[in-house]
Short mmCIF file of N, CA and C in Angstrom, two decimals:
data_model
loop_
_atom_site.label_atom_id
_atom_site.label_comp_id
_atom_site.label_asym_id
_atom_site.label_seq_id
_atom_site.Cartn_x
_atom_site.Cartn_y
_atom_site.Cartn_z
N UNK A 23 51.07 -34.39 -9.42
CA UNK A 23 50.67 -34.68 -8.06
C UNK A 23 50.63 -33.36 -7.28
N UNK A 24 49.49 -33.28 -6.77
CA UNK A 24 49.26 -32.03 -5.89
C UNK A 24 50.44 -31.91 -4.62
N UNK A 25 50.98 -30.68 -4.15
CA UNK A 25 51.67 -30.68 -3.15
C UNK A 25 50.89 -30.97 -2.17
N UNK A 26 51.02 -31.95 -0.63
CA UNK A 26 51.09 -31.98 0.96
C UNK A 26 50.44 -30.40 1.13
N UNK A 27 49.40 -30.83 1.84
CA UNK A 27 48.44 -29.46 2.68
C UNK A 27 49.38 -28.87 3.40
N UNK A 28 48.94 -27.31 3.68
CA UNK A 28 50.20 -27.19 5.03
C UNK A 28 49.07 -27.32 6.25
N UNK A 29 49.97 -26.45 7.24
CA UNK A 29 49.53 -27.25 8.60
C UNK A 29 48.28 -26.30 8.58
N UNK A 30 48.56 -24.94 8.08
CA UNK A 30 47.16 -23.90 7.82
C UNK A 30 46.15 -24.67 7.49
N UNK A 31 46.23 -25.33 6.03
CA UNK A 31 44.87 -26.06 5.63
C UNK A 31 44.79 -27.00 6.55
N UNK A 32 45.84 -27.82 7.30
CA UNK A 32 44.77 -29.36 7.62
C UNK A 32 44.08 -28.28 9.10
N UNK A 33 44.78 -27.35 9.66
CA UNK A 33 43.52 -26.63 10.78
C UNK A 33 42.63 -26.30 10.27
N UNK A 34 42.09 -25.11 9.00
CA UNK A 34 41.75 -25.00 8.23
C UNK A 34 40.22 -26.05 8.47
N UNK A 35 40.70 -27.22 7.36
CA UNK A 35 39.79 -28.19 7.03
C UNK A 35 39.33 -28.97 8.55
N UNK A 36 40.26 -29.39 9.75
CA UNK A 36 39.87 -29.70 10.84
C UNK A 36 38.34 -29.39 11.63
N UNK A 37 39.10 -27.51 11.42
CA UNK A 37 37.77 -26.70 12.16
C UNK A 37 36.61 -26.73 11.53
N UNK A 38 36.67 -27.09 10.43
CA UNK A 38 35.49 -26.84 9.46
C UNK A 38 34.45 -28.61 9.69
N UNK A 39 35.22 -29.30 9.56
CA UNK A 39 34.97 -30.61 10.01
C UNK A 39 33.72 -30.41 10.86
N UNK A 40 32.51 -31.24 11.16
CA UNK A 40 31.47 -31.21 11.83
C UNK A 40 32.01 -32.28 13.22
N UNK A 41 32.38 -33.41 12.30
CA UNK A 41 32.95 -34.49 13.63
C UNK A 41 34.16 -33.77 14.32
N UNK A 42 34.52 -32.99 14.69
CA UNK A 42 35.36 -31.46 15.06
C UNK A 42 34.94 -31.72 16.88
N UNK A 43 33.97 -31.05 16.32
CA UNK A 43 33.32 -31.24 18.14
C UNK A 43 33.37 -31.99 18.95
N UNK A 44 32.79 -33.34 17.50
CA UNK A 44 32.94 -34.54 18.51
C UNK A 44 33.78 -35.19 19.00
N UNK A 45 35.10 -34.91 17.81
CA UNK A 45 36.31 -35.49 18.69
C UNK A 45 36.48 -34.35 19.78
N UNK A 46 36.66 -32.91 20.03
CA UNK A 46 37.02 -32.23 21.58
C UNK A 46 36.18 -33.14 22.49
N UNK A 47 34.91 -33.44 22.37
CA UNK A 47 34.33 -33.87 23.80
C UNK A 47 34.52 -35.34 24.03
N UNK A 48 35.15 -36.24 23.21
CA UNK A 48 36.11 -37.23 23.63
C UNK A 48 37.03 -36.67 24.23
N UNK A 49 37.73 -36.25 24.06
CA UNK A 49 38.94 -35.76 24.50
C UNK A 49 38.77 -34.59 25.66
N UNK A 50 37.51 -34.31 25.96
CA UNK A 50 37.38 -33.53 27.56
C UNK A 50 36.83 -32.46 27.32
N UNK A 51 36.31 -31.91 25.99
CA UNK A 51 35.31 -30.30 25.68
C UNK A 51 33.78 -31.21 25.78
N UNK A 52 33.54 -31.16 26.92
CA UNK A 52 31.88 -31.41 26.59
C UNK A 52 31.30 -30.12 26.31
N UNK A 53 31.30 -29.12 26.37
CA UNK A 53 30.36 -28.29 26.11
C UNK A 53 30.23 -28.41 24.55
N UNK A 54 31.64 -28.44 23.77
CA UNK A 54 31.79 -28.82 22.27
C UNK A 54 30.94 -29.63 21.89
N UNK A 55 30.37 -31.01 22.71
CA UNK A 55 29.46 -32.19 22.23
C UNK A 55 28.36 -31.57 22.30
N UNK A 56 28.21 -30.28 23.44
CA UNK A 56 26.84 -30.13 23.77
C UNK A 56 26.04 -29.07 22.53
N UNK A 57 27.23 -28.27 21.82
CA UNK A 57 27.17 -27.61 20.83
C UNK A 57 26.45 -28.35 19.80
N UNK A 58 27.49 -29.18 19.57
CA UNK A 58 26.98 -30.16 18.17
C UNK A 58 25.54 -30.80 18.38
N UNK A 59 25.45 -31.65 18.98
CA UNK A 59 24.08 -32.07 19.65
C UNK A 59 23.07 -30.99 19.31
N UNK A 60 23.02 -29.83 19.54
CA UNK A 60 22.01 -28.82 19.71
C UNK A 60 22.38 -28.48 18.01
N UNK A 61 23.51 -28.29 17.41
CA UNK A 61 22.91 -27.95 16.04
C UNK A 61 22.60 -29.43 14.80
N UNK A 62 22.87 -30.26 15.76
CA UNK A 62 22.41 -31.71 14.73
C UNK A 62 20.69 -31.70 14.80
N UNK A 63 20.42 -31.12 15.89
CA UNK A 63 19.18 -31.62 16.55
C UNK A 63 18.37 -30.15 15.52
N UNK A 64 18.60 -28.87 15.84
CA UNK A 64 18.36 -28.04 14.99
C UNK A 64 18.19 -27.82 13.98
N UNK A 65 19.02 -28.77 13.17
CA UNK A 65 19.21 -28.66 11.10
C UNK A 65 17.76 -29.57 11.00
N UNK A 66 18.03 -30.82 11.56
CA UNK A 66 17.07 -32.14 11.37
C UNK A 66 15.66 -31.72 12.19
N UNK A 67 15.53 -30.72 12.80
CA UNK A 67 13.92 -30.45 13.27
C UNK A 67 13.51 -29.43 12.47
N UNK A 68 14.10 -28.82 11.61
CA UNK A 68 13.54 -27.60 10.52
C UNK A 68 13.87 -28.09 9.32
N UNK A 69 14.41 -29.28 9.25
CA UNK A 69 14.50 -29.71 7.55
C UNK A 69 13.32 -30.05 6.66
N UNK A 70 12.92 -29.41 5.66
CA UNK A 70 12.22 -29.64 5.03
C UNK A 70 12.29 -30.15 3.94
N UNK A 71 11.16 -30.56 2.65
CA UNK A 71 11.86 -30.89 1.68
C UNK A 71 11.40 -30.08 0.73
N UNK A 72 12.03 -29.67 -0.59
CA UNK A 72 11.72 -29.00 -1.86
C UNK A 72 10.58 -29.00 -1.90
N UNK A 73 9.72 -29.53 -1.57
CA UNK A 73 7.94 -29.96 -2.03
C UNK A 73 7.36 -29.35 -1.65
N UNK A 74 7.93 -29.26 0.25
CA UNK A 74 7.38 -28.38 0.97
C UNK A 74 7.01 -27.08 0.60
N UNK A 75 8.31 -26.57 0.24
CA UNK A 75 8.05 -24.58 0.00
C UNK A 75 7.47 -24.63 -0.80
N UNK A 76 7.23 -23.26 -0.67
CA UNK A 76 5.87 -22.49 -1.30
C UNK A 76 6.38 -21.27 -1.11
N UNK A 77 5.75 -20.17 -2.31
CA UNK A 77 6.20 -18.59 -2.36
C UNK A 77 6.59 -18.16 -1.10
N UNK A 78 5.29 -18.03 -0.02
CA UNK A 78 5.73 -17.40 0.91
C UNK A 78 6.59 -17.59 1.53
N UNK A 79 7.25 -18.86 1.69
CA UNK A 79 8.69 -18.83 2.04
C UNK A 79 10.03 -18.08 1.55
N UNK A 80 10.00 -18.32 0.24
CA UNK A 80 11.14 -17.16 -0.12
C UNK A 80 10.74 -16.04 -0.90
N UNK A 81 9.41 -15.47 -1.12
CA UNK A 81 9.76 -14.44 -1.60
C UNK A 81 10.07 -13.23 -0.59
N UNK A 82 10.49 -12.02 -1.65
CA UNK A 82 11.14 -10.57 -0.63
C UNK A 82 9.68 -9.84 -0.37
N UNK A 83 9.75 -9.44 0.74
CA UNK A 83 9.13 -8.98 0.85
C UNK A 83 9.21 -7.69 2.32
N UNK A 84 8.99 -6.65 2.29
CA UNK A 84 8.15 -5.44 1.32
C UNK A 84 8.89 -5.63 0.06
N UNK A 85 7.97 -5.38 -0.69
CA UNK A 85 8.17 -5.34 -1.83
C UNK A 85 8.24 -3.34 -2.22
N UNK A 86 9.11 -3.17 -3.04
CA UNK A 86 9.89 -2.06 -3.97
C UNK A 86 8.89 -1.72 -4.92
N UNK A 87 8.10 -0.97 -5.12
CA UNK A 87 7.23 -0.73 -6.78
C UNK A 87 6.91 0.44 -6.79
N UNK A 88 6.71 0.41 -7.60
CA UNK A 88 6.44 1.96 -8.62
C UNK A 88 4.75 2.12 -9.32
N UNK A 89 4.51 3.78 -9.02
CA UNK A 89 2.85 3.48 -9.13
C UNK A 89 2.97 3.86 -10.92
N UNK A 90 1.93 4.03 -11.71
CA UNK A 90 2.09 3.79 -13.06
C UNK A 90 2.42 5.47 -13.70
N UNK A 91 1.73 6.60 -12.70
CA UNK A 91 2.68 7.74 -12.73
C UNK A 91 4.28 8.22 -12.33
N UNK A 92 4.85 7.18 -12.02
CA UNK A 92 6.28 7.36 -11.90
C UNK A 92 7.08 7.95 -13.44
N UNK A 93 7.71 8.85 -13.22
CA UNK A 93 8.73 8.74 -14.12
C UNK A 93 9.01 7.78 -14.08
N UNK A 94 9.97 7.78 -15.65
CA UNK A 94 11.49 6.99 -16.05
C UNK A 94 12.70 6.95 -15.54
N UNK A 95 12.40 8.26 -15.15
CA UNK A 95 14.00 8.77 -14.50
C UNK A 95 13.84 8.48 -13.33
N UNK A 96 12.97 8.56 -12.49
CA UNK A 96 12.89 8.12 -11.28
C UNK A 96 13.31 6.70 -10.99
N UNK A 97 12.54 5.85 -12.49
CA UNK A 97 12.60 4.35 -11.95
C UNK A 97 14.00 3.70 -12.88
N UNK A 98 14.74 4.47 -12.80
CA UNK A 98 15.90 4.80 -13.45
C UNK A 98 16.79 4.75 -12.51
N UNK A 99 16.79 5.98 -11.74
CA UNK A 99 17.55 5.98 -10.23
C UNK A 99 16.99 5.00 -9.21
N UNK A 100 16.00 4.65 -9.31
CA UNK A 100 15.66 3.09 -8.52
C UNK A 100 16.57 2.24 -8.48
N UNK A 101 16.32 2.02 -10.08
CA UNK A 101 16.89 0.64 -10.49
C UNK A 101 18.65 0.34 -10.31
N UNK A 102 19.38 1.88 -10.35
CA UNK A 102 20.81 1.86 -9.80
C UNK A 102 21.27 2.15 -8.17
N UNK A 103 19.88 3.10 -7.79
CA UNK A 103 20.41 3.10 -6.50
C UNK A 103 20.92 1.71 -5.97
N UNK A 104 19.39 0.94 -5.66
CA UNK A 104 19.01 -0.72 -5.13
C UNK A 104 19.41 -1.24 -5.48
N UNK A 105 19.94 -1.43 -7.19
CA UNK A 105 20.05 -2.92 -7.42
C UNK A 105 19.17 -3.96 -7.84
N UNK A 106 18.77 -3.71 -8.73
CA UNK A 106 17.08 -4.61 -8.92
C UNK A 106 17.53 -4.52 -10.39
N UNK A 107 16.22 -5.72 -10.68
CA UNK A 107 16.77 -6.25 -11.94
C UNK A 107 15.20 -6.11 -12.22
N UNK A 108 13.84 -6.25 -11.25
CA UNK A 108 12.32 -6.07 -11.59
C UNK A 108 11.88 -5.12 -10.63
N UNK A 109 11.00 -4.69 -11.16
CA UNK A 109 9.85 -3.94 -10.18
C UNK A 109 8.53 -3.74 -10.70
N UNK A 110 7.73 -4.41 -10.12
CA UNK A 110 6.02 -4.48 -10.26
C UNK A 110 6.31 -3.06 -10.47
N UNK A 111 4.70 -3.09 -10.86
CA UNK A 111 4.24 -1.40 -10.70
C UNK A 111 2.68 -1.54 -10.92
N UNK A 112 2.25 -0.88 -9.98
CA UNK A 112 0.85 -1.10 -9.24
C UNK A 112 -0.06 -0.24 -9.28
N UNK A 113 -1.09 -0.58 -9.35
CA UNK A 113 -2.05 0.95 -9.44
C UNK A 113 -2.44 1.46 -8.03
N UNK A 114 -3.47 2.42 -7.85
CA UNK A 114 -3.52 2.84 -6.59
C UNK A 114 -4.09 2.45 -5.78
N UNK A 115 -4.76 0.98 -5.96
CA UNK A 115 -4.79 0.20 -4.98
C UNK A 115 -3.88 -0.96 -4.49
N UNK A 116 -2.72 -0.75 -4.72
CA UNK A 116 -1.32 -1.64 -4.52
C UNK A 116 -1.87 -2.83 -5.36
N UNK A 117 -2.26 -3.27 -6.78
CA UNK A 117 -2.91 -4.00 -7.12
C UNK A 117 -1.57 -3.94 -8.58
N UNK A 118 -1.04 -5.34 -8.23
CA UNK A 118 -0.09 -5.49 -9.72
C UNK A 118 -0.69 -5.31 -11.31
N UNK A 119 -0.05 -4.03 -11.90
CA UNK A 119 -0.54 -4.03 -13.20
C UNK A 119 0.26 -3.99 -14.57
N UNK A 120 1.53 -4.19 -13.91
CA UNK A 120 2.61 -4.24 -14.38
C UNK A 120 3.94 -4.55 -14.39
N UNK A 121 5.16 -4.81 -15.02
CA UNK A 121 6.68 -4.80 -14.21
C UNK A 121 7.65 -4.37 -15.36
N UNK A 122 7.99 -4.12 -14.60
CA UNK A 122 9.00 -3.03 -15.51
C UNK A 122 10.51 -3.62 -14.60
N UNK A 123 11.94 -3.80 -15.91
CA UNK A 123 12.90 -4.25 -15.67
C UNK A 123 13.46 -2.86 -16.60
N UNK A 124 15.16 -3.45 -15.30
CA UNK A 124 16.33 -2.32 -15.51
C UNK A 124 16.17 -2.46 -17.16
N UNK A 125 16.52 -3.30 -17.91
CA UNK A 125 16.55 -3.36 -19.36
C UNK A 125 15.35 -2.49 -19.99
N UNK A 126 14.29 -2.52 -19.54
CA UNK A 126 13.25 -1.46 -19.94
C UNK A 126 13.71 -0.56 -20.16
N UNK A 127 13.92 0.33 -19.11
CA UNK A 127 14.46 1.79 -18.56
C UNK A 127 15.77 1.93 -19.43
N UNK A 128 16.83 1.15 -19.72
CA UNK A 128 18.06 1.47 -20.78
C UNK A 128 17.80 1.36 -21.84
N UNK A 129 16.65 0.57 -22.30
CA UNK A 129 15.97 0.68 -23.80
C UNK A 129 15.28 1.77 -23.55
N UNK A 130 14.90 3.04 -23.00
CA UNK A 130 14.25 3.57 -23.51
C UNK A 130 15.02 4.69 -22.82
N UNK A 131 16.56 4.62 -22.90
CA UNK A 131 17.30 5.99 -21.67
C UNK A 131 17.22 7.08 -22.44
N UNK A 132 16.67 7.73 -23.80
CA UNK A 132 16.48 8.79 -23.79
C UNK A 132 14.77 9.74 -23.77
N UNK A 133 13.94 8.58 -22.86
CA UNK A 133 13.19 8.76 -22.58
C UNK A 133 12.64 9.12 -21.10
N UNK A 134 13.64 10.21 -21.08
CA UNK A 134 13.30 10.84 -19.30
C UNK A 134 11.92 11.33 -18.98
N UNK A 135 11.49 11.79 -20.25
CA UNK A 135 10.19 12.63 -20.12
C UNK A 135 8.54 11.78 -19.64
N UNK A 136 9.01 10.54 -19.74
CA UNK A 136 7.67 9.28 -19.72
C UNK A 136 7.73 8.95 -18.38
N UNK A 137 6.57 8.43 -18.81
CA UNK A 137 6.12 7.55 -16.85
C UNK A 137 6.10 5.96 -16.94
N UNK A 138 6.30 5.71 -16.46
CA UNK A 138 6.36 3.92 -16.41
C UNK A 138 5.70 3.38 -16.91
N UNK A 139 3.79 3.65 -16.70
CA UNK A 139 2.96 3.07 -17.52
C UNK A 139 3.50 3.21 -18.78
N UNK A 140 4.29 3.97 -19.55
CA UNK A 140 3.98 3.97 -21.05
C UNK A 140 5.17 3.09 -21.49
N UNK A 141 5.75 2.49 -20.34
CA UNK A 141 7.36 1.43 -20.99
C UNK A 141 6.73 0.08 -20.77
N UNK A 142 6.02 0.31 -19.45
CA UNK A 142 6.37 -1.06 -18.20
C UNK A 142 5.62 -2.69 -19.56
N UNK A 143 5.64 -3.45 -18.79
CA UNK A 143 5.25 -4.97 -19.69
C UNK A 143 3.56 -4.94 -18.98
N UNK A 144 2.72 -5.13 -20.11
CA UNK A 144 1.42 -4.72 -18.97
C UNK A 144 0.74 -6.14 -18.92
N UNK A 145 1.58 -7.35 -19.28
CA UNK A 145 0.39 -8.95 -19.47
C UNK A 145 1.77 -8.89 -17.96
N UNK A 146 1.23 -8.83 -16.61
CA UNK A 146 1.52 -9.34 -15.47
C UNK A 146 1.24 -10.85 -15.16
N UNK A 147 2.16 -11.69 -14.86
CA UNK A 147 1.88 -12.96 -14.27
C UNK A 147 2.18 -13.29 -13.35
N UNK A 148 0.86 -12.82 -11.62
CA UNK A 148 1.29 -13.39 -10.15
C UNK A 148 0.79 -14.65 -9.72
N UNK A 149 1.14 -14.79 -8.52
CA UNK A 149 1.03 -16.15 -7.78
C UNK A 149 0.72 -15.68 -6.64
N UNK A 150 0.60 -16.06 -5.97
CA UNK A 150 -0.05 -16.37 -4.13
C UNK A 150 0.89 -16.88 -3.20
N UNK A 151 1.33 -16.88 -2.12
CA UNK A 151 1.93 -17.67 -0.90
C UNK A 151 1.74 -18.84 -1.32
N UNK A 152 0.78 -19.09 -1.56
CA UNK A 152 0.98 -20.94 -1.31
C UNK A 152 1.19 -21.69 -2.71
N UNK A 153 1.56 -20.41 -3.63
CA UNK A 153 2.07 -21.77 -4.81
C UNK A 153 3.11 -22.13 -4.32
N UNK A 154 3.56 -23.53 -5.00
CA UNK A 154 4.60 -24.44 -4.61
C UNK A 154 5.89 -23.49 -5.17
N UNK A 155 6.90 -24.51 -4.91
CA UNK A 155 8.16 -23.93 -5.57
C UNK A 155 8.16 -24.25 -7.16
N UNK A 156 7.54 -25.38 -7.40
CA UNK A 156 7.30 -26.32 -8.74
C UNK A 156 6.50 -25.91 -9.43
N UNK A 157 5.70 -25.46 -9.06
CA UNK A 157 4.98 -24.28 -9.84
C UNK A 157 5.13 -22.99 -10.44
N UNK A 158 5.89 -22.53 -9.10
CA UNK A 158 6.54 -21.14 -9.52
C UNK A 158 7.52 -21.03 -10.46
N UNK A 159 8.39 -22.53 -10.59
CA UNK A 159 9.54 -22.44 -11.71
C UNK A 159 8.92 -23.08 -12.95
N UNK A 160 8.04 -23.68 -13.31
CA UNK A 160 7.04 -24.04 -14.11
C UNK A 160 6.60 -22.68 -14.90
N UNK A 161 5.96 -22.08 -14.18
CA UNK A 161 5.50 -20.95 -14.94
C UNK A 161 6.98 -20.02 -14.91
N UNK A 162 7.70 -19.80 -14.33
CA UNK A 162 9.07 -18.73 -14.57
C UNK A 162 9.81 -18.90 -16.33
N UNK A 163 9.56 -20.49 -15.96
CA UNK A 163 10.71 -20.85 -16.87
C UNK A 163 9.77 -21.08 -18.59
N UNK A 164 8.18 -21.27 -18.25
CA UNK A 164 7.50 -21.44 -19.68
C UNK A 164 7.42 -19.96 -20.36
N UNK A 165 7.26 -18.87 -19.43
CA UNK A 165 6.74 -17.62 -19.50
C UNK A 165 8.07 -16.89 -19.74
N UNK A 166 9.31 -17.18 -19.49
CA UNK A 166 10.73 -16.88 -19.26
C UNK A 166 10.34 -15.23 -18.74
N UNK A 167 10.34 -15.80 -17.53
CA UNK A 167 10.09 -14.77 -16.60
C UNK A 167 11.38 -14.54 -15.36
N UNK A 168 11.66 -13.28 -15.22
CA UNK A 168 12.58 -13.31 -14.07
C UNK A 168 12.22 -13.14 -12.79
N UNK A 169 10.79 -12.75 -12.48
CA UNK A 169 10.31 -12.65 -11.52
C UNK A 169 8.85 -12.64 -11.53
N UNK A 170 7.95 -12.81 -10.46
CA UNK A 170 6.95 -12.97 -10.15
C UNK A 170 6.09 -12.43 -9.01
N UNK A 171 5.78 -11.01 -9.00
CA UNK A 171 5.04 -10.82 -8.04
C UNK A 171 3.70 -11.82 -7.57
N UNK A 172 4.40 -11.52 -6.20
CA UNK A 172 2.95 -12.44 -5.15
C UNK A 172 2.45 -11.24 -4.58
N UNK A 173 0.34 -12.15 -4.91
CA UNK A 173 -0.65 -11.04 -4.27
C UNK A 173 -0.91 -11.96 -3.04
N UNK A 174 -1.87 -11.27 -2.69
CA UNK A 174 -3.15 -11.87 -1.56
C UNK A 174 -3.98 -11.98 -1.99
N UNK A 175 -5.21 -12.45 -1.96
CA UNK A 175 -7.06 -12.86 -1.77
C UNK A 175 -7.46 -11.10 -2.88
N UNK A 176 -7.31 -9.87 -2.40
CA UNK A 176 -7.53 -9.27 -3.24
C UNK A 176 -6.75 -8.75 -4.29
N UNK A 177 -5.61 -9.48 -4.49
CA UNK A 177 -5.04 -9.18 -5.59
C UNK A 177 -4.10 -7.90 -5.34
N UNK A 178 -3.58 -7.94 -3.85
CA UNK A 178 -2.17 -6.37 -3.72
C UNK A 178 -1.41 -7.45 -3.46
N UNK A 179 -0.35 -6.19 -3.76
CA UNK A 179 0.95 -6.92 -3.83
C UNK A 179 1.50 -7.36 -2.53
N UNK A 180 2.63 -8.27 -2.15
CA UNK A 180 2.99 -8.41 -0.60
C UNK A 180 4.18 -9.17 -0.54
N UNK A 181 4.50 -9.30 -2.22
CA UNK A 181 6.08 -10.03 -2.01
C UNK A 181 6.75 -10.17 -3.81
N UNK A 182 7.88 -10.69 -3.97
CA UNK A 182 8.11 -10.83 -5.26
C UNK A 182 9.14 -12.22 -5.19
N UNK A 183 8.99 -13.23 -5.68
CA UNK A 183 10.15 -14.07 -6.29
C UNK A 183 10.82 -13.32 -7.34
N UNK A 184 12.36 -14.06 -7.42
CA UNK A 184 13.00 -13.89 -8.46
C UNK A 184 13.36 -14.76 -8.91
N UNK A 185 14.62 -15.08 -10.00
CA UNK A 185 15.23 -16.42 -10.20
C UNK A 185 16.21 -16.30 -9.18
N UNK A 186 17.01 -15.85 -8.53
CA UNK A 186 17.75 -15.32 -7.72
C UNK A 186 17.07 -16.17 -6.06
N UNK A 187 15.89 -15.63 -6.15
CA UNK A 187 15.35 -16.79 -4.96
C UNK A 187 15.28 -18.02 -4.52
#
């Protein structure tokens, strides 16, 4: 049998409580009711459902990339400065032609002397703003992909999903 909460947790769990508010403004905090009210009213006027989204909702964006003359070493110190696990890499019209992952770059760490084009993965697979979410994990998960740069109408880059998204 679990020990009796102390008085820490039941405040604790109290404050955390949503009906919280509502009991203060029984008890004489109206502004507390007026709080709640405004974020009940807030959650339920922006709730959407799964179906709804679409890329442009969560992917990052500016997007991080590397042109196909980058060093290794460069996209080496990228990949530890930031923190990234992908990065497109684009030709010189910001046009996805590639992506290259941290695992690339450590499979090939005694290869300082190369440029990205000659590591990166060159069969790219993007999407658009308005694919769904169901789509995007459709193709993530057939393609076992960790990420997915999103273009525009001419095909530049302007955002990236991850699985992380």
């Amino acid at each position: 049998m679990p020990p009796p909460p102390s008085a820490r947790d039941r405040s604790r769990v109290a404050n955390s409580s949503p009906l919280k508010a509502a009991e203060d403004a029984v008890h004489g905090n109206a502004s507390a009711l007026r709080r709640y009210e405004a974020q009940a009213q807030a959650s339920s006027h922006g709730r959407r459902s799964l179906r709804d989204v679409v890329a442009g909702d969560i992917m990052s964006h500016p997007v991080q990339s590397l042109p196909t003359d980058a060093s290794v070493a460069s996209a080496r110190a990228l990949f530890r400065l930031r923190k990234f696990r992908y990065v497109p890499v684009v030709s010189h019209e910001d046009i996805p032609v590639g992506m290259l992952t941290d695992r690339d770059t450590f499979i090939h760490a005694t290869r300082d002397y190369g440029v990205v084009g000659d590591i990166m993965r060159g069969d790219v697979i993007t999407a658009t703003p308005e694919t769904s979410l169901r789509d995007l994990l459709r193709v993530m998960v057939h393609a076992q992909l960790g990420a997915l740069p999103i273009t525009d109408d001419q095909r530049r880059l302007i955002g990236i999903v991850t699985t992380s998204d």
